[in-house]
């Protein structure tokens, strides 16, 4: 390896320790930043990092580290890298690993372990992390020979980022980190049994064209696979050329412009009237990089696209036919599949259909009852959009605020919406914003969070303060676990059990204790003023928006109900 890329790790030695080899491998992979937290089993690795060849961000909790790595990966499309020590350090990564697996996010998770002669003896801070995480990783490695380390790292990055992306774990015992050997980084990867299929079958593309030419009510359901494959432009071209309306799942938001005339909004439990009714009435449903999960279908397949032929385009053949019967399966990379379909793509007979769904958008948009007495969360989200012109990366936690962002912030740019979709992990949003901000230092990054989720990882305020990372945190503070409270109101006759967060800390004082500028707003006038100050502040900022504590997310489809049974607003609840 060229000497200039190895920093102060001089190349006079003929042999390198496992920790030095690991660092060189990460440099070869183009890793710009590592998120982590040190401990005994990874001290050799951190000793190698001491020379500063790769930037390291010290989180204040391993959960914060892996969510930040996820934010970086989601904002760039490149694998995020996280390091944790053995035992509790490794197990603190589990939520983030499961989160990345559910949302198909590329991560390389490096954990330390005790010396190999101690494995299986219940040694201090020993945990079988490869066994623990086996169901929630795309692949995992326990490195037992230092000579295997370059190959393992090369394979890990390849597996994480190809096919359907996902997290890969590399567990390195301490004696392997200390062992020495020659260094050679492999140029290519060949893994027997792992050959992801990326090119669609031409015959299936022809069948798609035929189905589209016959359809009168076609609809596209676009998911996170559009974003993962970078297929936003191809999707726009496909929709416009064939004149097919588009609905995007939660993970698909920002994969299609939120103000495009063919966009119907998000479908499912908190989807728009237009999107859900289009799913009910379409005669051809083209699923693109979407899983047809229960938050879209509500698990009621007897009431989901019952009159439609279903086309499913996905890189993962295991997803096709898993949840819905598929008429035309197309296995392949979304970008390549859409590109292949553009050649000879017919225009559908959808003129009347497009007018129909657009009339639904106009007549039944998402609405809320505004107020000058209390601060409405929907108004806050609209103001965040208007104040930035939509030119921002927005991360969220999970719950009501997440749905309000999905409903009232029309995303226009790819990878500008970062959220925990499949797992629904509270505590994700704030550290994810840190990773996104490091990935795009010149971009406004807003972490929209709730008062519950913010408290789960608020210790990372120390990180943004120390490194002057200019994340803007918007806390939608309703003094309760909002979505749980909403369900208890609607489905449990207002028996509010353990959802009161009125004794939460003063978030302004909490932020100031970490030396982060902070403001509070309780009405529109204050909200406009303090948010403007927060945006103009050159460093990190926190704004505590004290919103209406009884506001609910509508529209809503109750669990067990079909998409034709939407609750449109408070007057219907």
C-alpha atoms as one frame of an Amber mdcrd trajectory, in Angstrom:
protein
   0.000   0.000   0.000   1.392   3.499  -0.796   3.139   5.084   2.174   1.250
   8.375   1.795  -2.074   6.669   2.584  -0.892   5.117   5.828  -0.450   8.305
   7.869   2.088   7.939  10.669   1.896   4.141  10.483   5.293   3.790   8.827
   5.781   1.134   6.232   9.249   0.093   7.433   7.766  -2.931   9.169   7.325
  -6.058   7.092   4.563  -7.357   9.272   1.544  -5.557  10.623  -0.710  -6.250
  13.565  -4.315  -7.196  12.994  -5.459  -3.774  14.183  -3.106  -2.022  11.751
  -4.286  -4.287   8.939  -7.903  -3.457   9.787  -7.163   0.258   9.554  -5.443
  -0.141   6.211  -8.385  -2.159   4.912 -10.801   0.585   5.946  -8.664   3.149
   4.130  -8.673   0.938   1.024 -12.485   0.900   1.178 -12.578   4.694   1.210
 -13.974   4.970   4.741 -14.043   8.638   5.760 -15.455   8.421   9.258 -15.883
   5.724  11.889 -18.425   5.958  14.703 -17.585   4.156  17.882 -16.882   3.743
  21.570 -13.693   2.107  22.898 -13.209  -0.640  25.466 -10.707  -3.275  26.502
 -11.210  -5.722  23.640 -10.764  -3.036  20.962  -7.864  -1.131  22.541  -5.427
  -2.396  19.873  -7.739  -1.032  17.190  -8.045   2.322  18.927  -4.284   2.447
  19.343  -4.013   2.211  15.559  -6.652   4.930  15.168  -4.532   7.202  17.375
  -2.486   8.232  14.348  -5.533   9.888  12.769  -5.467   8.162   9.393  -9.286
   7.911   9.524 -11.634  10.314  11.309 -13.338   8.813  14.356 -16.389  10.229
  16.104 -16.646   9.288  19.764 -20.305   8.737  20.607 -21.576   8.780  24.164
 -23.358   5.433  23.815 -22.966   2.600  21.341 -26.611   2.982  20.296 -25.836
   6.578  19.384 -22.779   5.411  17.435 -24.601   2.870  15.287 -27.571   5.151
  14.606 -25.093   7.841  13.517 -23.441   5.292  11.223 -26.906   4.487   9.843
 -27.573   8.167   9.232 -24.297   8.443   7.342 -25.136   5.363   5.250 -28.681
   6.501   4.508 -27.483   9.961   3.485 -24.709   8.692   1.192 -25.595   5.166
   0.112 -22.146   4.033   1.268 -21.636   1.594   4.143 -21.537   3.172   7.574
 -18.849   1.858   9.907 -19.183   1.419  13.653 -16.803  -0.041  16.259 -17.706
  -1.337  19.705 -15.958  -3.382  22.336 -16.909  -6.871  23.464 -19.824  -7.801
  25.718 -22.062  -4.837  26.536 -20.473  -2.660  23.875 -21.381  -5.185  21.206
 -24.857  -5.913  22.559 -25.631  -2.181  22.638 -25.379  -2.290  18.835 -28.192
  -4.820  18.465 -31.050  -2.313  18.008 -29.150  -0.451  15.302 -28.186  -3.676
  13.520 -31.811  -4.845  13.488 -32.885  -1.399  12.306 -30.438  -1.519   9.380
 -31.486  -5.057   8.484 -35.184  -4.143   8.368 -34.561  -1.045   6.218 -31.830
  -2.571   3.991 -29.079  -0.164   5.072 -25.400  -1.037   4.405 -23.354  -1.182
   7.615 -20.070  -2.767   8.610 -20.130  -3.364  12.355 -16.766  -4.169  13.938
 -16.768  -5.625  17.423 -13.961  -6.770  19.649 -14.002 -10.022  21.561 -11.971
 -11.655  24.285  -8.908 -13.735  23.415  -9.831 -16.930  21.598  -8.681 -19.158
  24.441 -11.305 -17.441  26.652 -14.235 -17.707  24.260 -16.890 -19.943  25.773
 -15.612 -19.569  29.358 -17.934 -16.708  30.355 -14.933 -14.426  30.523 -15.246
 -10.798  31.574 -17.228  -8.857  28.945 -17.627 -11.889  26.737 -20.718 -12.244
  24.550 -21.436 -14.438  21.551 -22.253 -11.447  19.373 -22.167 -13.423  16.119
 -24.752 -15.803  17.580 -26.837 -12.988  19.052 -26.989 -11.054  15.783 -27.217
 -13.945  13.329 -30.955 -13.371  12.640 -30.480  -9.622  12.088 -27.359  -9.435
   9.924 -26.905 -10.080   6.242 -23.728 -11.957   7.162 -21.310 -12.186  10.090
 -17.705 -13.197  10.651 -15.709 -14.365  13.653 -12.090 -13.820  12.615  -9.872
 -16.578  14.041  -6.730 -16.000  11.959  -5.170 -12.602  11.347  -4.247 -13.687
   7.816  -7.960 -13.839   6.968  -8.667 -10.262   8.052  -8.091  -8.467   4.695
 -10.312 -10.956   2.864 -13.004 -10.704   5.531 -13.084  -6.892   5.410 -13.184
  -6.879   1.612 -16.058  -9.369   1.618 -17.910  -7.519   4.369 -18.043  -4.246
   2.437 -19.023  -6.105  -0.730 -21.841  -8.018   0.944 -23.122  -4.960   2.806
 -23.408  -2.823  -0.321 -24.416  -5.234  -3.086 -27.688  -6.963  -3.830 -30.166
  -5.991  -1.136 -27.982  -3.873   1.195 -27.711  -4.750   4.864 -25.506  -4.924
   7.963 -22.458  -7.176   8.187 -20.711  -7.939  11.486 -16.982  -8.595  11.914
 -16.068  -9.912  15.378 -12.325  -9.730  16.088 -10.840 -11.418  19.181  -8.178
  -9.361  20.916  -5.412 -11.843  20.162  -6.212 -11.539  16.439  -5.941  -7.737
  16.694  -2.495  -8.150  18.270  -1.206 -10.940  16.001   1.133  -9.962  13.139
   1.377 -11.026   9.537   2.119  -9.735   6.045  -0.429  -7.356   4.572  -2.075
  -7.744   1.195  -5.520  -6.403   0.349  -7.400  -8.482  -2.222  -8.442  -6.728
  -5.406 -11.559  -8.777  -6.084 -14.234 -10.648  -4.210 -15.647 -14.006  -5.157
 -18.054 -15.567  -2.695 -19.407 -18.940  -3.649 -23.172 -18.939  -3.386 -23.482
 -15.154  -3.321 -24.013 -13.792  -6.825 -26.724 -11.101  -6.652 -28.851 -10.897
  -9.786 -29.035  -7.276 -10.910 -30.174  -7.445 -14.543 -33.889  -8.086 -15.114
 -35.031 -10.822 -17.480 -36.005  -9.230 -20.842 -39.113 -11.434 -21.122 -40.449
 -10.049 -17.836 -39.907  -6.489 -19.057 -41.913  -7.353 -22.164 -44.698  -8.722
 -19.979 -44.657  -5.476 -17.969 -45.038  -3.472 -21.183 -47.976  -5.632 -22.263
 -49.720  -5.274 -18.908 -49.179  -1.526 -18.931 -50.561  -1.166 -22.464 -53.736
  -2.967 -21.378 -54.204  -1.144 -18.069 -56.710   1.662 -17.558 -55.974   2.273
 -13.883 -52.255   1.622 -13.335 -50.501   2.628 -10.112 -46.887   2.592  -8.938
 -46.078   1.697  -5.320 -42.488   2.860  -4.844 -40.489   1.829  -1.794 -37.053
   2.214  -0.259 -35.466   0.183  -3.041 -35.867   3.185  -5.347 -33.736   5.256
  -2.976 -31.216   2.474  -2.323 -30.534   1.923  -6.014 -30.471   5.621  -6.901
 -33.345   5.189  -9.347 -35.198   8.464  -8.713 -34.680   9.858 -12.233 -35.659
   6.579 -13.875 -38.838   6.439 -11.781 -39.817   9.981 -12.767 -39.195   9.204
 -16.440 -41.174   5.958 -16.220 -44.152   7.605 -14.491 -44.248  10.580 -16.842
 -43.748   8.592 -20.028 -46.367   5.971 -19.168 -48.597   8.431 -17.273 -48.869
   6.319 -14.122 -49.680   7.872 -10.712 -47.175   7.176  -7.919 -47.570   6.500
  -4.215 -44.446   6.143  -2.069 -44.088   4.147   1.129 -42.514   5.681   4.230
 -39.095   4.399   3.145 -39.777   5.531  -0.417 -40.374   9.168   0.499 -37.896
  11.427  -1.334 -37.678   8.760  -4.046 -40.259  10.731  -6.045 -40.819  14.522
  -5.860 -43.414  15.405  -3.239 -44.940  18.141  -5.400 -45.082  16.202  -8.660
 -48.608  16.160 -10.164 -48.509  12.355 -10.394 -47.633  11.873  -6.704 -50.508
  10.804  -4.472 -48.729  10.795  -1.118 -47.966   7.943   1.262 -50.287   4.903
   1.472 -51.326   2.730   4.388 -52.181   3.292   8.026 -51.577   7.053   7.932
 -51.682   7.405   4.169 -53.610   9.887   2.082 -57.145   9.345   0.860 -55.932
   9.472  -2.745 -53.160   6.903  -2.251 -55.331   4.421  -0.378 -58.277   4.681
  -2.728 -55.978   4.351  -5.719 -54.736   1.084  -4.206 -58.339  -0.046  -3.823
 -59.332   0.732  -7.416 -56.215   0.188  -9.562 -56.193  -2.572 -12.172 -52.384
  -2.789 -12.392 -50.141  -2.287  -9.358 -46.414  -1.956 -10.021 -44.491  -2.471
  -6.795 -40.953  -1.111  -7.125 -38.487  -1.848  -4.328 -41.306  -2.172  -1.789
 -42.059  -5.014   0.631 -45.892  -4.794   0.718 -45.601  -4.733   4.498 -48.479
  -4.647   6.969 -48.401  -0.861   7.410 -49.289  -0.573   3.708 -51.625  -3.547
   3.264 -52.871  -3.452   6.901 -52.610  -7.236   6.687 -55.995  -7.276   4.948
 -55.076  -8.700   1.568 -58.771  -9.343   0.962 -59.137  -5.556   0.775 -55.825
  -4.670  -0.897 -55.628  -4.084  -4.658 -58.106  -6.903  -5.178 -58.846  -5.963
  -8.783 -55.213  -5.480  -9.800 -52.574  -7.527 -11.489 -49.447  -7.062  -9.367
 -45.996  -6.502 -10.832 -43.167  -6.692  -8.301 -39.669  -5.389  -9.081 -37.110
  -6.172  -6.378 -33.446  -7.079  -6.007 -34.345  -9.668  -3.365 -36.179 -12.680
  -4.843 -37.287 -13.695  -1.333 -39.528 -10.618  -1.149 -41.423 -11.400  -4.345
 -44.594 -13.301  -3.550 -43.895 -13.212   0.191 -46.804 -10.967   1.152 -48.906
 -10.611  -2.018 -49.552 -12.820  -5.030 -47.427 -11.543  -7.902 -48.545 -11.670
 -11.510 -45.259 -10.498 -13.054 -42.128 -11.014 -10.896 -39.067  -9.032 -11.957
 -35.896  -9.840 -10.029 -33.228  -7.205 -10.486 -31.758  -3.931  -9.384 -34.455
  -1.255  -9.432 -32.381   1.254 -11.390 -31.406  -1.318 -14.015 -34.947  -2.685
 -14.207 -36.514   0.740 -14.720 -33.832   1.673 -17.241 -34.498  -1.511 -19.188
 -38.245  -0.869 -19.148 -37.935   2.662 -20.601 -36.983   1.319 -24.013 -40.309
   0.752 -25.752 -42.355   1.730 -22.703 -45.984   2.212 -23.789 -48.180   5.053
 -22.601 -51.036   3.614 -20.573 -54.712   4.328 -21.287 -54.898   6.237 -18.008
 -56.061   9.745 -18.892 -59.398   9.466 -17.053 -57.728   7.618 -14.176 -55.088
  10.300 -13.679 -57.798  12.961 -13.583 -59.709  10.889 -11.031 -56.802  10.433
  -8.598 -55.756  14.074  -8.964 -59.299  15.120  -8.065 -59.036  12.975  -4.913
 -55.797  14.816  -4.022 -57.560  18.187  -4.399 -60.804  17.257  -2.695 -59.451
  15.196   0.215 -55.985  16.440   1.148 -54.449  15.876   4.559 -55.950  18.545
   6.814 -55.927  19.585  10.446 -57.690  22.109  12.650 -55.316  25.010  13.072
 -55.260  27.119  16.232 -53.889  30.415  17.472 -54.156  29.278  21.082 -51.983
  26.146  20.943 -49.089  25.188  18.681 -50.165  22.562  16.179 -47.488  20.036
  15.129 -48.660  19.992  11.496 -48.166  23.755  11.332 -44.663  23.350  12.796
 -43.699  20.801  10.125 -45.075  23.063   7.385 -43.046  25.937   8.794 -39.865
  23.835   8.841 -40.470  23.123   5.156 -41.278  26.712   4.196 -38.352  28.169
   6.152 -35.880  25.938   4.310 -37.677  25.750   0.982 -37.447  22.000   1.427
 -33.677  22.203   0.959 -32.760  20.126   4.003 -32.133  16.597   5.177 -34.737
  15.657   7.765 -34.343  12.774  10.189 -37.059  11.576  12.525 -37.572   9.347
  15.471 -40.676   7.145  15.585 -44.241   8.055  16.427 -46.648  10.887  15.742
 -43.995  13.401  14.712 -42.628  10.884  12.194 -46.041  10.624  10.533 -46.574
  14.398  10.547 -43.232  14.832   8.767 -44.244  12.183   6.215 -47.565  13.949
   5.650 -46.617  17.642   5.685 -43.012  17.916   4.438 -42.998  17.319   0.649
 -39.520  15.937  -0.027 -37.961  16.679  -3.391 -34.388  15.390  -3.221 -33.182
  11.788  -2.914 -31.897  10.735   0.526 -33.330  13.848   2.163 -35.664  11.866
   4.451 -34.061   9.549   6.993 -36.226   7.539   9.360 -36.538   4.187  11.092
 -39.110   2.334   9.014 -39.405  -1.398   9.610 -38.139  -1.617  13.186 -39.532
   1.696  14.418 -36.631   2.397  16.785 -37.091   5.291  19.190 -33.847   7.170
  19.786 -32.806   6.825  16.136 -33.472  10.297  14.768 -31.029  12.545  16.626
 -27.832  10.474  16.232 -28.847   9.678  12.637 -28.849  13.423  11.999 -25.268
  13.588  13.272 -24.192  10.976  10.739 -26.095  12.712   7.944 -24.521  16.061
   8.837 -21.006  14.599   8.722 -21.845  13.105   5.333 -23.107  16.476   4.027
 -21.459  19.243   6.068 -22.798  22.037   3.857 -26.440  20.946   4.070 -29.069
  21.933   6.630 -29.857  18.832   8.683 -32.943  18.873  10.897 -33.656  16.228
  13.498 -37.406  16.206  14.145 -37.970  14.219  17.298 -40.442  13.698  20.095
 -39.856  14.343  23.762 -39.835  10.578  24.359 -37.384   9.546  21.658 -35.077
  12.507  22.249 -34.468  11.402  25.827 -33.279   7.984  24.651 -30.164   9.385
  22.931 -29.959  12.992  24.143 -26.484  12.270  25.543 -25.216  12.747  21.989
 -25.679  16.493  22.549 -22.136  16.285  23.899 -20.930  15.129  20.483 -22.486
  17.948  18.462 -21.302  20.492  21.026 -17.697  19.279  21.177 -17.318  18.927
  17.398 -19.588  21.898  16.549 -21.800  19.767  14.305 -24.583  22.168  13.233
 -27.564  19.807  13.516 -30.848  21.611  14.239 -33.024  19.616  16.642 -36.772
  20.298  16.573 -38.403  18.626  19.568 -42.180  18.266  19.133 -42.914  18.220
  22.838 -46.404  17.026  23.737 -45.427  15.807  27.228 -46.433  12.220  26.486
 -45.758   9.141  24.383 -47.938  10.556  21.657 -48.681   7.611  19.379 -49.234
   5.248  22.301 -51.564   7.825  23.863 -53.448   8.141  20.549 -54.021   4.385
  20.384 -55.121   4.311  24.026 -57.562   7.146  23.302 -59.093   5.493  20.245
 -58.881   1.776  21.011 -58.709   1.607  24.826 -61.413   4.128  25.764 -58.934
   6.740  26.998 -57.370   4.452  29.594 -54.002   6.208  29.520 -51.524   3.741
  30.965 -47.916   4.901  31.499 -47.702   7.497  28.722 -47.330  10.695  30.769
 -43.949  12.391  30.193 -44.840  15.642  31.962 -41.869  15.185  34.279 -39.396
  15.282  31.383 -36.393  17.586  31.774 -36.384  21.166  30.575 -34.929  20.560
  27.107 -33.627  24.106  26.813 -31.658  23.800  30.046 -30.577  20.275  29.130
 -29.145  21.497  25.820 -27.478  24.468  27.498 -25.882  22.115  30.032 -24.158
  20.509  27.031 -23.215  23.997  25.730 -25.726  23.823  22.869 -27.838  26.889
  22.050 -31.526  26.300  22.706 -34.906  28.040  22.513 -38.525  27.330  23.438
 -41.704  28.169  21.520 -45.306  27.902  22.737 -47.149  29.773  19.965 -46.739
  30.596  16.277 -45.099  33.972  16.810 -42.461  32.499  19.107 -42.004  29.527
  16.799 -41.269  31.685  13.760 -38.832  33.864  15.683 -36.826  31.188  17.499
 -36.655  28.835  14.519 -35.229  31.649  12.415 -32.591  32.240  15.087 -31.814
  28.526  15.287 -31.401  28.240  11.507 -29.108  31.255  11.363 -26.993  30.045
  14.290 -23.734  28.609  12.865 -23.536  25.739  15.339 -25.882  23.091  16.747
 -29.246  24.211  18.055 -32.261  22.795  19.874 -35.800  24.197  19.713 -38.428
  22.904  22.128 -41.774  23.283  20.343 -44.487  22.874  22.987 -47.270  21.418
  20.880 -50.882  20.487  21.565 -50.729  17.390  23.787 -53.995  15.918  22.483
 -53.351  16.212  18.738 -53.752  12.963  16.804 -52.418  11.759  13.457 -55.082
  11.537  10.757 -55.971  10.003   8.359 -55.752   6.629  10.078 -56.684   3.061
   9.291 -57.232   1.023  12.420 -55.430  -2.309  12.840 -57.429  -5.116  11.263
 -59.378  -2.747   9.035 -59.090  -2.322   5.284 -57.910   0.699   3.342 -61.563
   1.472   2.613 -62.174   2.133   6.332 -60.163   5.306   6.855 -60.732   7.664
   9.767 -60.262  11.033   8.098 -60.164  13.367  11.088 -61.144  14.229  14.627
 -64.800  14.712  13.749 -64.955  11.042  12.664 -62.986   9.530  15.562
